[in-house]
Amino acid sequence: MAWTMDTLSLSVNAVSYTVAAEIPTTDDPFSGPIKNIAPWNFTVLAVVMFVVTSLSLTENFLVMFVTFKFKQLRQPLNYIIVNLAIADFLVSLTGGLISFLTNARGYFFLGRWACVLEGFAVTFFGIVALWSLAVLSFERFFVICRPLGNIRLQAKHAILGLLFVWTFSFIWTFPPVLGWNRYTVSKIGTTCEPDW
């Protein structure tokens, strides 16, 4: 068996075979669509992202608007719910809008800086939303199970929980912006994510 840079030659039973080596093609997601995905797939994704993003922006805006309009809804527990709505709104605004635009074009035409922005924003606000749910469930545990007696969530507890959520999320999502790992284009080439 003989190896060369471009071909593989081997002999079996005195018959010689030469096979051309497969040279991988590099698809640059910033310069055009990935070639092995049919364009109609991106159109379907763009339509889905438009619908989901529109619904998410509308519903989360309504939660924020109603809570701020009616004073009786401004309770410590609702701070966490409004925080969840803010985080989800921002995920939809950054990730949903960019995903809709890039799927409509079929590739990430906005460039690397927008990829880092989208990857950071979606990851950051997504983790804020998840940890807001964790704080909410923690509060419900204390109210329902009463492991420490009759403790109620007060404004200072809610604010400390939210400070923790935003700080914790920032600590874990900002290092890739500085070069400790990175945000990169996903396999489909129209969204960005942490390079796990």
Backbone as a ProteinNet text record, in pm:
[ID]
protein_1_A
[PRIMARY]
MAWTMDTLSLSVNAVSYTVAAEIPTTDDPFSGPIKNIAPWNFTVLAVVMFVVTSLSLTENFLVMFVTFKFKQLRQPLNYIIVNLAIADFLVSLTGGLISFLTNARGYFFLGRWACVLEGFAVTFFGIVALWSLAVLSFERFFVICRPLGNIRLQAKHAILGLLFVWTFSFIWTFPPVLGWNRYTVSKIGTTCEPDW
[TERTIARY]
83.7	0	89.2	59	137.4	46.8	97.5	20.6	84.7	4.4	52.8	-36.8	-2.9	-81.1	-223.6	-241.1	-371.2	-442.5	-371.4	-434.7	-392	-470.2	-440.6	-432.1	-317	-300.2	-279.2	-348.4	-328.7	-342.1	-276.3	-282	-347.6	-444.5	-511.1	-513.1	-452.6	-447.1	-391.9	-283.6	-212.6	-293	-402.2	-479.6	-458.8	-422	-391.3	-512.7	-543.2	-653.8	-597.8	-648.2	-611.7	-740.4	-745.7	-863.5	-820.3	-890.3	-857.6	-900.5	-813.2	-845.6	-956.4	-1040.3	-1148.2	-1093.1	-1102.4	-1056.3	-1177.3	-1177.2	-1294.8	-1311.7	-1434.2	-1460.8	-1501.5	-1450.8	-1485.6	-1593.5	-1707.4	-1815.5	-1800.7	-1782	-1774	-1915.3	-1971.6	-2109.7	-2129.5	-2020.6	-2031.9	-2035	-2004.8	-1998.6	-2108.6	-2178.2	-2285.7	-2345.8	-2459.6	-2527.1	-2441.9	-2465.4	-2400.4	-2459	-2371.6	-2415	-2497.7	-2484.8	-2557.3	-2695	-2742.6	-2876.2	-2958.7	-3073	-3159.2	-3211.8	-3219	-3263.4	-3402.7	-3494.1	-3629.2	-3628.3	-3526.7	-3516.5	-3498.2	-3418.8	-3396.4	-3523.4	-3599.8	-3726.3	-3823.3	-3833.3	-3920.9	-3874.6	-3744.2	-3691.1	-3719	-3705.7	-3731.5	-3877.5	-3969.6	-4112.3	-4139.8	-4085.4	-4104.3	-4045.9	-3925.4	-3863	-3941.4	-3999.1	-4080.5	-4202.1	-4270.9	-4390.8	-4354.1	-4254.7	-4214.9	-4163.8	-4081.8	-4026.3	-4136.7	-4228.4	-4339.6	-4423.6	-4459.2	-4538.7	-4464.2	-4337.6	-4257.8	-4242.9	-4212	-4197.8	-4329.6	-4438.5	-4569.8	-4608	-4598.3	-4640.7	-4552.8	-4422.2	-4334.1	-4349.4	-4373.3	-4398.7	-4526.6	-4629.9	-4756	-4738.1	-4657.7	-4630.9	-4564.4	-4464.9	-4395.5	-4488.8	-4564.6	-4653.7	-4761.1	-4826.7	-4934.4	-4879.6	-4763.2	-4704.2	-4667.4	-4615.1	-4578.4	-4699.7	-4805.5	-4924.7	-5006	-5017.7	-5099.9	-5011.6	-5021.5	-4935.3	-4951.2	-5071.1	-5093.8	-5017.7	-4971.5	-4893.3	-4744.1	-4703.9	-4561.4	-4527.1	-4530.7	-4497.8	-4361.7	-4290.7	-4157.8	-4155	-4257.2	-4261	-4270.5	-4344	-4357.6	-4231	-4140.9	-4011.1	-3941.9	-3949.2	-3882.4	-3952.8	-4085.2	-4160.7	-4134.5	-4129.4	-4098.4	-3954.7	-3864.4	-3726.3	-3720.4	-3797.1	-3805	-3859.4	-3961.6	-4019.1	-3918	-3841.2	-3738.2	-3631.6	-3584.4	-3480.9	-3532.3	-3654.3	-3711.2	-3733.4	-3777.1	-3795.3	-3662.4	-3555.3	-3424.4	-3366.2	-3393.9	-3353	-3421.4	-3551	-3625.9	-3581.8	-3556.6	-3516.9	-3382.1	-3286.5	-3153.2	-3147.4	-3172.4	-3158.7	-3266	-3391.3	-3500.8	-3493.5	-3468.2	-3460.4	-3343	-3226.4	-3109.2	-3129.2	-3185.1	-3210	-3309.3	-3412.3	-3507.7	-3436.6	-3358.3	-3289.2	-3189.5	-3111.3	-3009.8	-3072.4	-3179.4	-3247.9	-3315.5	-3366.2	-3427	-3324.8	-3198.8	-3091.4	-3024.4	-3037.9	-2980	-2840.4	-2785.3	-2652.7	-2634.1	-2528.1	-2504.2	-2432.1	-2508.1	-2452.3	-2406.7	-2437.8	-2408.1	-2261.8	-2185.9	-2044.1	-2012.4	-1883.8	-1837	-1875.8	-1871.6	-1904.7	-2048.4	-2139.7	-2279.6	-2296.4	-2211.7	-2214.1	-2177.4	-2073.7	-2033.6	-2143.4	-2200.6	-2308.7	-2428.1	-2472.5	-2588	-2557.3	-2440.7	-2404.7	-2401.5	-2339	-2332.8	-2471.8	-2546.7	-2676.8	-2774	-2784.6	-2879.3	-2838.2	-2709.2	-2662.2	-2681.6	-2642.8	-2654.8	-2800.1	-2886.3	-3026.7	-3096.1	-3054.6	-3111.2	-3077.2	-2952.9	-2913.4	-2982.8	-2998.4	-3073.6	-3215.7	-3279.6	-3416.6	-3420.5	-3327.3	-3325.5	-3302.5	-3208.9	-3182.4	-3294.9	-3366.6	-3484.9	-3588.8	-3604.8	-3695.1	-3646.4	-3515.2	-3459.6	-3486.8	-3469.4	-3498	-3647.1	-3730.1	-3874.8	-3912.6	-3855.7	-3887.1	-3831.1	-3716.1	-3658	-3752.1	-3806.4	-3900.3	-4026.7	-4077.6	-4198.1	-4172.9	-4053.1	-4016.8	-4026.7	-3972.8	-3976.7	-4117.7	-4200.8	-4338.2	-4422.6	-4407.2	-4493.1	-4444.9	-4315.3	-4262	-4224.9	-4199.9	-4166.7	-4053.4	-3939.3	-3829.5	-3771.2	-3788.3	-3736.5	-3848.7	-3965.1	-4078.3	-4156.3	-4217.1	-4303.6	-4224.8	-4143.6	-4062.9	-4131.6	-4141.7	-4201.6	-4094.5	-4111.4	-4019.3	-4045.4	-3943	-3952.7	-3877.6	-3896.6	-3833.1	-3682	-3619	-3472.7	-3427.1	-3504.8	-3469.9	-3479.9	-3586.6	-3606.3	-3494.5	-3459.2	-3353.9	-3219.6	-3189.1	-3064.2	-3062.3	-3175.3	-3184.5	-3159.8	-3216.7	-3198.7	-3056.9	-2996.3	-2855.3	-2767	-2795.3	-2721.9	-2738.3	-2862.3	-2891.4	-2815.1	-2821.2	-2755.5	-2603.3	-2552.2	-2406.5	-2354	-2419	-2379.1	-2380	-2485.3	-2497.5	-2388.1	-2359.3	-2254.9	-2118	-2089.3	-1959.4	-1937.5	-2042.2	-2027.7	-2039.2	-2092.4	-2110.6	-2016.9	-1951.6	-1865.6	-1724.9	-1664.3	-1528	-1506.5	-1600.4	-1576.5	-1564.8	-1627.1	-1613.4	-1469	-1403	-1264.4	-1162.4	-1208.9	-1116.8	-1097.1	-1157.6	-1149.7	-1263.2	-1230.3	-1322	-1380.7	-1497.9	-1550.6	-1697.1	-1758.5	-1892.2	-1872.8	-1939.2	-1919.7	-2053.4	-2051.2	-2171.7	-2213.9	-2343.9	-2396.6	-2381.5	-2411.6	-2393	-2477	-2593.6	-2678	-2630.2	-2548.5	-2486.2	-2566.6	-2676	-2756.5	-2774.3	-2719.8	-2724.5	-2587.6	-2565.7	-2437.1	-2458.2	-2356.5	-2365.6	-2226.8	-2219.3	-2087.1	-2025.6	-1896.7	-1824.9	-1799.3	-1901.5	-1890.7	-1785.2
-116.1	0	123.7	218.4	340.4	460.8	553.2	674.4	793.2	875.4	1003	1110.8	1232.6	1343.2	1346.7	1311.7	1328	1197.6	1087.3	961.9	850.6	745.5	624.6	513.2	447.7	338	210.6	105.8	-22.1	-133.2	-243	-359.4	-474.2	-534.5	-650.9	-756.2	-873.5	-982.7	-936.6	-862.6	-813.4	-713.1	-664.4	-560.7	-431.7	-328.2	-201.8	-109.1	-48.4	46.2	179.9	285.2	419.1	494.3	544.5	617.6	759.6	855.9	995.6	1024.6	1091.1	1127.7	1231.8	1222.8	1318.7	1445.9	1552.8	1681.5	1752.9	1777.2	1840.6	1983.8	2017.4	2155.1	2233.2	2350.5	2433.6	2531.4	2520.6	2614.8	2728	2848.2	2964.3	3018.4	3003.1	3045.4	3197	3272.4	3418	3466.9	3376.9	3421.4	3362.5	3262.1	3204	3083.6	3035.8	2921.4	2794.9	2708.5	2577.9	2499.5	2438	2379.5	2252	2179.1	2052.7	2066.6	2190.3	2214.3	2286.8	2229.1	2289.2	2425.3	2521.9	2657.4	2663.7	2576.3	2580.6	2556.8	2481.9	2460	2591.9	2681	2810.8	2896.4	2884.2	2957.9	2911.4	2780.9	2726.7	2776	2770.3	2818.6	2967	3045.8	3189.6	3215.6	3142.9	3160	3120.2	3006	2959.3	3060.6	3109.1	3206.2	3337.4	3377.9	3499.7	3482.7	3370.6	3346.1	3336.4	3254.5	3233.6	3363.9	3436.6	3562.4	3665.8	3676.4	3772	3740.3	3614.4	3574.7	3600.2	3564.5	3581.9	3729.3	3812.5	3955.8	4014.6	3977.6	4030.2	3986.2	3857.1	3805.4	3856.1	3858.6	3906.6	4056.5	4131.9	4274.4	4296.6	4218.3	4232.2	4203.8	4102.3	4073.3	4194.1	4250.8	4366.6	4487.2	4512.8	4628.1	4620.6	4506.5	4490.4	4502.3	4444.3	4451.5	4595	4669.8	4807.9	4900.3	4866.8	4952.2	4939	4818.6	4794.8	4778.1	4874.6	4879.8	4757.3	4701.3	4587	4462.2	4461.6	4347.2	4358.5	4471.4	4491.9	4431.9	4300.8	4224.3	4157.5	4125.7	4063.8	3938.9	3855.8	3737	3774.8	3880.5	3924.4	3989.6	4035.5	4085.7	3975.8	3855.4	3742.6	3707	3711.9	3681.6	3787	3913.2	4019.7	4004.7	3967.1	3943.7	3832.6	3728.1	3619.5	3672	3755.9	3813.6	3904.1	3981.3	4068.1	3983.7	3881.1	3794.5	3725.3	3672.6	3607.2	3707	3827.4	3932.2	3962.4	3974.3	4005.3	3889.2	3765.8	3649.5	3656.1	3684.6	3690.8	3808.7	3920.4	4039.9	4020	3965	3945.9	3817.5	3705.6	3577.8	3552.6	3580.4	3554.8	3641.8	3770.2	3863.1	3829	3806.8	3773.1	3638.2	3541.9	3411.4	3422.9	3502.6	3524.2	3583.7	3689.5	3755.8	3664	3590	3504.2	3383.9	3329.6	3219.4	3269.1	3391.6	3447.7	3459.8	3486.8	3494.7	3359.9	3266.5	3133.6	3117.7	3223.2	3214.8	3332.2	3326.1	3430.5	3547.9	3629.8	3738.9	3858	3860.3	3976.5	3984.6	3878.1	3879.9	3825	3815.3	3754.3	3834	3967.5	4048.4	4024	4011	3984.5	3842.5	3752.5	3615.1	3613.6	3686.6	3695.4	3763.6	3870	3941.1	3849	3779.4	3691.9	3575.6	3513.9	3401.9	3442.6	3556.6	3605	3640	3719.2	3768.2	3653.8	3561.5	3451.4	3362.1	3334.8	3252.2	3325	3451.5	3530.5	3542.4	3590.4	3608.8	3474.6	3371.9	3238.4	3184.2	3203.7	3158	3242.7	3371.9	3456.7	3402.4	3366.3	3313.5	3181.6	3092.7	2963.2	2980	3065.7	3086.5	3164.4	3246.1	3311.8	3207.2	3106.4	2995.9	2920.3	2903.7	2835.3	2914.2	3046.3	3130.6	3124.5	3126.9	3117.3	2984.1	2876	2745.6	2735.5	2797.1	2800.2	2874	2985.9	3063.5	2982.5	2914.5	2832.4	2718.6	2661.3	2556	2607.1	2726.4	2782.4	2817.6	2862.6	2898.8	2773.9	2673.7	2555.5	2457.3	2427.5	2325.9	2382.5	2511.1	2580.5	2514.1	2491.5	2428.6	2519.2	2650.5	2745.6	2821.4	2763.1	2830.6	2913.7	3018.6	3102.4	3216.1	3183.7	3284.2	3321.4	3451.2	3501.9	3575.5	3573.6	3646.8	3796.1	3868.5	4013.2	4076.9	4207.2	4278.2	4261.8	4269.6	4256.9	4117.7	4013.6	3878.5	3865.1	3919.6	3912.6	3987.7	4105.6	4185.1	4114.6	4056.3	3979.6	3859.2	3791.5	3679.1	3722.4	3834.9	3884.2	3933.2	3996.8	4035.8	3913.5	3808.8	3683.4	3627.4	3623	3565.1	3637.9	3770.5	3848	3840.1	3845.5	3837.8	3700	3595.8	3458.6	3432.9	3476.5	3455.8	3529.5	3651.5	3729.6	3664.3	3617	3553.4	3433.1	3357.1	3235.6	3258.5	3371.7	3392.2	3496.3	3578.5	3682.6	3635.6	3538.7	3499.1	3464	3398.2	3373.5	3501.3	3609.8	3737.2	3785.3	3755.9	3797.9	3701.2	3587.9	3494.1	3364.3	3351.6	3225.3	3139	3053.3	2981.8	3084.6	3057.3	3150.9	3122.1	3217.6	3197.7	3172.5	3069.7	3030.7	3000	2987.2	2958	2813.7	2792.8	2657.5	2576.3	2449.4	2359.5	2399.4	2457.3	2495.8	2625.1	2702.2	2821	2947.8	2949.4	3071.1	3125.5	3057.9	3106.7	3085.8	3151.3	3137.9	3088.5	3024	2958	2944.8	2910	2882	2760.9	2764.1	2650	2548.6	2467.5	2371.2	2269.7
0	0	0	-84.4	-93.2	-69.2	9.5	39.4	-30.2	-87.5	-138.4	-79.9	-110.3	-56.1	-111	-238.2	-300	-332.6	-333.7	-371.5	-278.4	-281.1	-205.9	-308.7	-318	-412.3	-333.8	-374.7	-309.4	-411.5	-382.5	-470.9	-397.7	-464.1	-409.9	-520.1	-494.4	-591.8	-726.1	-723.7	-840.6	-922.9	-869.5	-937.2	-859	-929	-864.4	-869	-754	-743.5	-697.1	-755.6	-711.3	-679.5	-558.8	-513.1	-477.9	-530	-498.3	-355.5	-284	-146.5	-146.4	-47.5	-34.1	28.2	-43.5	8.3	65.4	197.2	256.1	205.8	173.2	132.5	256.2	265.7	380.6	338.4	402.5	378.7	478.3	427.4	515.2	535.1	655.2	677.9	669.4	664.2	654.7	510	414.9	275.5	187.4	234.8	155.3	225.1	173.7	236.7	233.9	329.4	330.1	214	136.4	10	23.5	132.1	142.8	208.3	225.9	281.1	175.6	141.8	39.6	86	-4.4	32.3	95.6	58	114.2	264.9	314.6	459.6	534.7	478.4	542.5	540.2	431.4	422.6	530.5	549.1	653.8	790.7	815.4	943.1	963.2	858.3	868.9	906.8	844.6	876.1	1020.9	1062.9	1200.7	1299.3	1270.7	1361.4	1366.2	1254.6	1254.4	1345.4	1332.9	1413.8	1562	1594.9	1734.7	1796	1722.5	1773.1	1794.3	1699.8	1713.9	1836.1	1854.3	1970.8	2101.3	2103.3	2224.9	2261.5	2163.3	2190.9	2241.6	2177.9	2217.1	2358	2384.4	2514.4	2628.4	2608.6	2714.7	2736.5	2628.4	2644.1	2724.4	2697.3	2770.7	2919.9	2953.3	3095.3	3161.4	3094.8	3151.6	3160.6	3055.2	3050.6	3159.6	3170.1	3268.1	3410.4	3435	3569.4	3605.5	3511.2	3540.5	3545.5	3472.7	3471.1	3599.8	3652.1	3771	3893.8	3983	4101.1	4191.2	4199.8	4288.4	4241.9	4117.4	4067.8	4101.6	4153.3	4184.6	4319.8	4325.4	4446.3	4425.6	4534.7	4521.6	4432.8	4442.3	4357.6	4209.8	4182.2	4043.5	3989.2	4077.3	4030.9	3951.2	4004	3939.4	3808.5	3809	3687.5	3580.3	3619.7	3523.6	3473.7	3561.8	3519.6	3414.9	3434.9	3337.8	3204.6	3210.1	3087.6	3016.9	3093.6	3034.5	2965.3	3033.9	2975.5	2849.2	2853.5	2735.1	2621.3	2655.3	2555.2	2485.8	2564.4	2507.2	2427	2468.8	2388	2252.3	2253.2	2128	2041.9	2106.7	2032	1963.5	2035.2	1975.8	1893.6	1956.9	1888.4	1785.3	1819.2	1726.3	1602.8	1622.7	1509.8	1418.5	1477	1396	1325.7	1395.6	1334.3	1218.5	1234.4	1124.7	1003.6	1026.6	915.4	845.4	923.8	862	792.7	847.7	778.4	651.5	651.7	531.1	418.6	453.3	352.9	329	422.5	405	461.4	518	579.5	674.5	755	854.7	787.9	716.8	636.8	720.1	848.6	932.1	975.5	959	991.5	1130.1	1156.3	1281.3	1406	1397.3	1515.5	1558.9	1461.7	1495.2	1547.9	1502.3	1552.9	1701.1	1736.1	1877.1	1958.6	1904.1	1973	1996	1890.8	1904.9	1999	1981.3	2067.9	2214.4	2242.8	2380.2	2432.4	2356.7	2404.2	2429.7	2336.2	2352.6	2469.6	2481.8	2593.2	2725.9	2731	2853.6	2899.1	2810.5	2849	2871.6	2800.2	2822.6	2959.9	3002.4	3136.2	3243.5	3218.5	3312.3	3328.4	3217	3223.4	3300.3	3273	3342.3	3492.5	3529.3	3671.7	3739	3663.4	3720	3757.2	3673	3705.6	3828.7	3840.9	3957.6	4085.3	4080.5	4197.3	4230.3	4129.4	4150	4215.4	4170	4230.3	4372.5	4395.8	4530.6	4625.8	4581.3	4662.2	4690	4588.3	4605.9	4704.8	4700	4794.8	4938.7	4963.7	5099.6	5144.6	5053.3	5089.1	5113.5	5029	5038.4	5144.5	5145.7	5238.4	5374.7	5384.3	5509.1	5588.2	5525.2	5599.2	5708	5694	5793.2	5863	5866.4	5930.4	5831.4	5881.8	5800.7	5736.6	5636.2	5567.4	5436.9	5411.8	5288.5	5208.9	5078.9	4991.6	5006.3	5045.9	5057.4	4942	4924.8	4813.2	4814.7	4932.2	4938.5	4895.6	4928.6	4885.8	4733.7	4677.5	4532.5	4459.4	4510.4	4445.9	4456.6	4572.5	4586.6	4492.5	4478.7	4386.1	4243	4204.1	4067.9	4043.3	4142.2	4128.8	4110	4187.2	4171.6	4030.8	3982.7	3850.5	3740.8	3738.3	3632.5	3643.6	3765.7	3784.8	3747.5	3796	3766.8	3616	3549.9	3405.4	3329.7	3370.9	3304.2	3322.4	3441.4	3468.7	3377.7	3349.2	3268.5	3118.9	3075.8	2932.5	2870.8	2950.8	2895.6	2857.8	2926.2	2888.8	2740.9	2670.8	2528.5	2445	2489.4	2418.6	2427	2539.5	2560.8	2501.8	2446.3	2384.9	2461.4	2577.8	2650.6	2597.5	2503	2416.2	2320	2260.1	2160.6	2132.3	2065	2009.4	1861.1	1810.3	1671.6	1604.9	1474.1	1397	1422.5	1434.6	1454.2	1325.4	1332.8	1218.5	1097.9	1120.7	1007.7	942.2	1013.9	955.6	964.5	1040.8	1047.8	1188.7	1288.3	1425.9	1488.5	1600.8	1669.5	1811.5	1863.5	1992.8	2054.1	2182.3	2239.9	2172.9	2157.7	2097.4	2208.8	2236	2344.6	2309.9
[MASK]
++++++++++++++++++++++++++++++++++++++++++++++++++++++++++++++++++++++++++++++++++++++++++++++++++++++++++++++++++++++++++++++++++++++++++++++++++++++++++++++++++++++++++++++++++++++++++++++++++++

